[in-house]
C-alpha atoms as one frame of an Amber mdcrd trajectory, in Angstrom:
protein
-121.767   1.919  81.054-118.235   3.189  81.704-116.987  -0.337  82.294-118.462
  -1.502  78.958-116.823   1.332  77.069-113.441   0.502  78.611-113.918  -3.175
  77.609-114.763  -2.172  74.052-111.561  -0.009  73.823-109.496  -2.941  75.034
-111.115  -5.251  72.512-110.507  -2.755  69.689-106.903  -2.335  70.869-106.299
  -6.094  70.828-107.948  -6.257  67.349-105.685  -3.549  66.009-102.594  -5.222
  67.485-103.614  -8.583  65.992-104.148  -6.946  62.573-100.723  -5.240  62.771
 -99.049  -8.576  63.706-100.772 -10.292  60.779 -99.759  -7.549  58.421 -96.216
  -7.678  59.683 -96.047 -11.440  59.227 -97.442 -11.202  55.683 -94.918  -8.519
  54.850 -92.074 -10.601  56.307 -93.182 -13.676  54.307 -93.455 -11.648  51.125
 -90.005 -10.142  51.673 -88.558 -13.599  52.310 -90.191 -14.999  49.157 -88.992
 -12.086  47.026 -85.447 -12.386  48.436 -85.472 -16.167  48.018 -86.860 -15.860
  44.484 -84.234 -13.314  43.423 -81.110 -14.485  45.239 -81.247 -18.314  45.541
 -79.676 -19.925  42.500 -81.318 -22.994  40.956 -79.711 -25.466  38.581 -81.971
 -26.876  35.819 -80.706 -29.951  34.008 -81.711 -31.088  30.566 -80.670 -33.868
  28.204 -80.733 -33.546  24.426 -80.288 -36.782  22.441 -79.506 -37.016  18.743
 -78.369 -39.613  16.194 -76.057 -36.903  14.841 -73.967 -37.002  18.007 -71.015
 -39.365  18.062 -69.817 -41.278  21.116 -67.166 -38.612  21.505 -69.821 -36.062
  22.413 -71.960 -38.418  24.550 -72.088 -36.634  27.946 -70.767 -33.325  26.540
 -71.990 -30.697  28.987 -73.002 -27.109  28.211 -73.717 -24.658  31.042 -75.839
 -21.714  29.993 -75.973 -18.410  31.818 -78.321 -15.682  30.612 -79.711 -12.248
  31.481 -77.219 -11.422  34.248 -78.131  -7.722  34.231 -75.269  -6.979  36.600
 -76.471  -9.350  39.359 -73.832 -10.793  41.662 -74.248 -13.975  43.717 -71.975
 -14.259  46.754 -68.868 -12.127  47.222 -67.852 -10.935  43.745 -69.956 -13.706
  42.156 -68.236 -16.550  43.975 -71.429 -18.511  44.557 -72.363 -18.480  40.866
 -68.887 -19.557  39.782 -68.739 -22.323  42.372 -72.005 -23.771  41.148 -70.925
 -23.638  37.544 -67.645 -25.373  38.483 -69.547 -28.102  40.248 -71.213 -28.989
  36.973 -67.922 -29.665  35.202 -68.949 -27.982  31.945 -67.190 -28.601  28.653
 -68.265 -25.193  27.414 -70.186 -22.257  28.895 -72.732 -20.374  26.766 -73.582
 -16.768  27.767 -76.836 -15.778  26.014 -76.966 -11.996  26.322 -78.267  -9.155
  28.484 -75.364  -9.227  30.871 -75.746  -5.440  31.431 -78.577  -3.043  31.719
 -76.491   0.088  32.263 -72.906   1.170  32.847 -73.038   0.221  36.495 -73.324
  -3.459  35.539 -69.942  -3.592  33.728 -68.154  -4.322  36.973 -70.054  -7.572
  37.517 -69.116  -8.722  33.979 -65.436  -7.767  34.592 -65.347  -9.884  37.745
 -67.278 -12.860  36.335 -65.753 -13.366  32.894 -62.148 -14.329  33.856 -63.390
 -16.737  36.507 -65.547 -18.521  33.955 -62.745 -18.792  31.338 -60.582 -20.498
  33.954 -63.079 -23.382  33.914 -63.530 -24.062  30.181 -64.120 -22.309  26.808
 -66.773 -19.626  27.086 -68.965 -18.184  24.250 -71.150 -15.071  24.292 -73.975
 -13.647  22.174 -75.473 -10.221  22.631 -78.878  -9.358  23.921 -81.056  -6.354
  23.353 -79.775  -4.557  26.477 -76.163  -4.622  25.292 -77.221  -2.517  22.327
 -80.039  -0.623  24.025 -77.576   0.645  26.598 -74.885   1.474  23.899 -72.482
  -0.765  25.863 -72.133  -3.614  23.387 -68.578  -2.748  22.298 -67.443  -2.245
  25.896 -68.996  -5.556  26.936 -67.288  -7.239  23.980 -63.936  -5.748  24.936
 -64.260  -6.863  28.524 -65.242 -10.389  27.529 -62.583 -10.802  24.871 -59.890
  -9.540  27.230 -60.907 -12.358  29.589 -60.722 -14.960  26.880 -64.432 -15.245
  26.022 -65.307 -15.838  22.347 -67.898 -13.303  21.225 -69.986 -14.875  18.437
 -71.168 -12.144  16.008 -73.371 -13.887  13.418 -70.719 -16.543  12.974 -70.071
 -20.154  13.764 -67.127 -22.352  14.701 -66.269 -26.047  15.057 -65.850 -27.836
  18.394 -63.820 -30.981  17.915 -63.219 -34.127  19.945 -60.739 -36.285  18.120
 -62.042 -36.740  14.563 -65.621 -35.840  15.607 -67.146 -32.354  15.735 -70.216
 -30.259  16.370 -70.948 -26.740  15.077 -71.645 -23.799  17.421 -73.157 -20.619
  16.012 -74.160 -17.371  17.598 -76.311 -14.496  16.424 -76.264 -10.845  17.478
 -79.475  -9.442  18.899 -81.769  -8.249  16.012 -81.427  -4.592  17.124 -77.671
  -4.756  16.552 -76.745  -3.866  12.947 -79.046  -3.202  10.008 -76.830  -5.060
   7.462 -75.923  -8.069   9.543 -76.346 -11.692   8.632 -79.938 -12.934   9.414
 -80.313 -15.935  11.712 -81.664 -18.130   8.928 -78.721 -17.161   6.692 -76.238
 -18.150   9.422 -78.062 -21.406  10.030 -78.060 -22.165   6.312 -74.286 -21.505
   6.136 -73.736 -23.871   9.031 -75.886 -26.539   7.329 -74.097 -26.190   3.995
 -70.753 -26.478   5.713 -71.607 -29.714   7.553 -75.079 -31.118   6.823 -74.592
 -34.243   9.005 -73.134 -32.387  12.010 -75.025 -31.584  15.196 -75.527 -27.823
  15.186 -76.083 -25.569  18.197 -77.265 -22.006  17.877 -76.939 -19.372  20.636
 -79.427 -16.516  20.345 -80.716 -14.247  23.126 -84.371 -13.871  22.087 -86.925
 -16.632  22.825 -88.955 -16.211  19.688 -87.300 -18.874  17.531 -90.196 -21.345
  17.248 -92.492 -18.495  16.163 -90.144 -16.621  13.876 -87.836 -19.335  12.566
 -89.546 -22.723  13.036 -87.606 -24.477  10.239 -83.992 -23.476  10.996 -81.616
 -26.322  10.045 -80.135 -26.607  13.499 -80.537 -29.148  16.277 -80.409 -27.119
  19.506 -81.054 -23.441  20.297 -80.168 -21.870  23.639 -81.861 -18.593  24.458
 -83.007 -16.375  27.356 -84.661 -12.936  27.254 -88.023 -13.893  28.883 -86.861
 -13.833  32.498 -89.107 -16.811  33.197 -92.130 -14.580  32.938 -90.684 -12.331
  35.687 -93.416 -13.244  38.190 -94.263 -16.921  38.211 -97.524 -18.394  39.565
 -97.001 -21.879  40.984 -98.749 -24.408  38.817 -99.506 -21.813  36.124 -96.115
 -20.425  34.968 -94.871 -17.042  33.853 -97.183 -14.095  34.341 -95.560 -11.214
  32.408 -93.546 -11.294  29.186 -90.636  -8.896  28.601 -93.056  -7.357  26.058
 -95.490  -6.745  28.923 -98.024  -9.261  27.621 -99.712 -11.585  30.129 -99.054
 -15.368  30.240 -96.408 -15.331  27.416 -95.185 -18.486  25.627 -91.676 -19.939
  25.713 -90.466 -18.263  28.944 -88.498 -21.199  30.383 -87.743 -24.817  29.829
 -87.221 -27.297  27.005 -89.336 -27.233  23.837 -89.322 -29.388  20.641 -91.138
 -28.461  17.415 -90.364 -31.508  15.368 -87.337 -29.865  13.862 -85.093 -28.702
  16.665 -84.981 -28.455  20.477 -85.032 -25.014  22.149 -84.064 -24.392  25.772
 -84.982 -21.075  27.302 -83.262 -19.970  30.417 -85.142 -17.985  33.110 -81.953
 -15.986  33.511 -80.124 -14.622  36.564 -80.933 -10.960  37.022 -83.624  -8.425
  36.356 -84.105  -5.288  34.308 -87.608  -4.176  35.371 -88.954  -2.651  38.594
 -91.083  -5.776  39.277 -89.175  -8.219  41.512 -88.706 -11.883  40.538 -91.341
 -13.738  42.557 -91.434 -17.550  42.658 -88.817 -17.250  39.928 -85.388 -18.279
  41.226 -82.361 -17.264  39.123 -81.345 -20.138  36.966 -78.213 -21.917  35.784
 -79.022 -24.225  32.851 -77.039 -27.409  32.375 -77.534 -29.295  29.069 -76.032
 -32.760  28.605 -75.759 -34.140  25.044 -76.476 -37.790  24.463 -75.484 -39.912
  21.459 -78.575 -41.680  20.317 -78.036 -44.995  18.529
């Protein structure tokens, strides 16, 4: 009887040790997946073709960065800048939420001048710039580095005698009396009805709120890719905390315009990005004959 009890204790001991090893392995795998999901940059490439685009803009490349939230990749953001440089962008579009709180300003200060060394850079605000009361400080940092802050306005990008229009809207929580997105889009359309028109806007709600905007391409972020992504299913949680939200990443077309939603780079919630690598978006324009 004593021998049997000793044997049982050994078996239980081995069982506990095996369970601990399994738990440790699972924990290590989860930690690796979370780290890989939150730190390993991914480049997503899209093409947008239009008859409105002239040969001058065939191959014109836009790199979009969104929802930085103070994240840094490599020493002082070197890895992010190197990947952007490798794409040889013609312009860089920053689509908001580059800070969550004051501690994130340093990352913006380091990143902005490195980006403007590459090509012209344009920025529109997100909800966190205004929610943190840092919008003016972010604007000052960006403009000091040579970034053009688009505040419900548009400009012309020219190549020879050809041009496209680029507009940018402030986040809807910015100012009560500001120009509405549809008003800005209408101004752009009245100025150049035949021109290809690009709109930068942080939120990803365009196809629901403004399905008939007279623009051709909208670049947005805000959704963080659904924060947690389920392979084969997609984004799990919206930034509004709803499950399985729409328009969280990728390219969409509603018969009127194309919308590209970036998964973004950083995070502003306590839930880690899982199966949701930070994203650099690269959009190449194509002249359609």
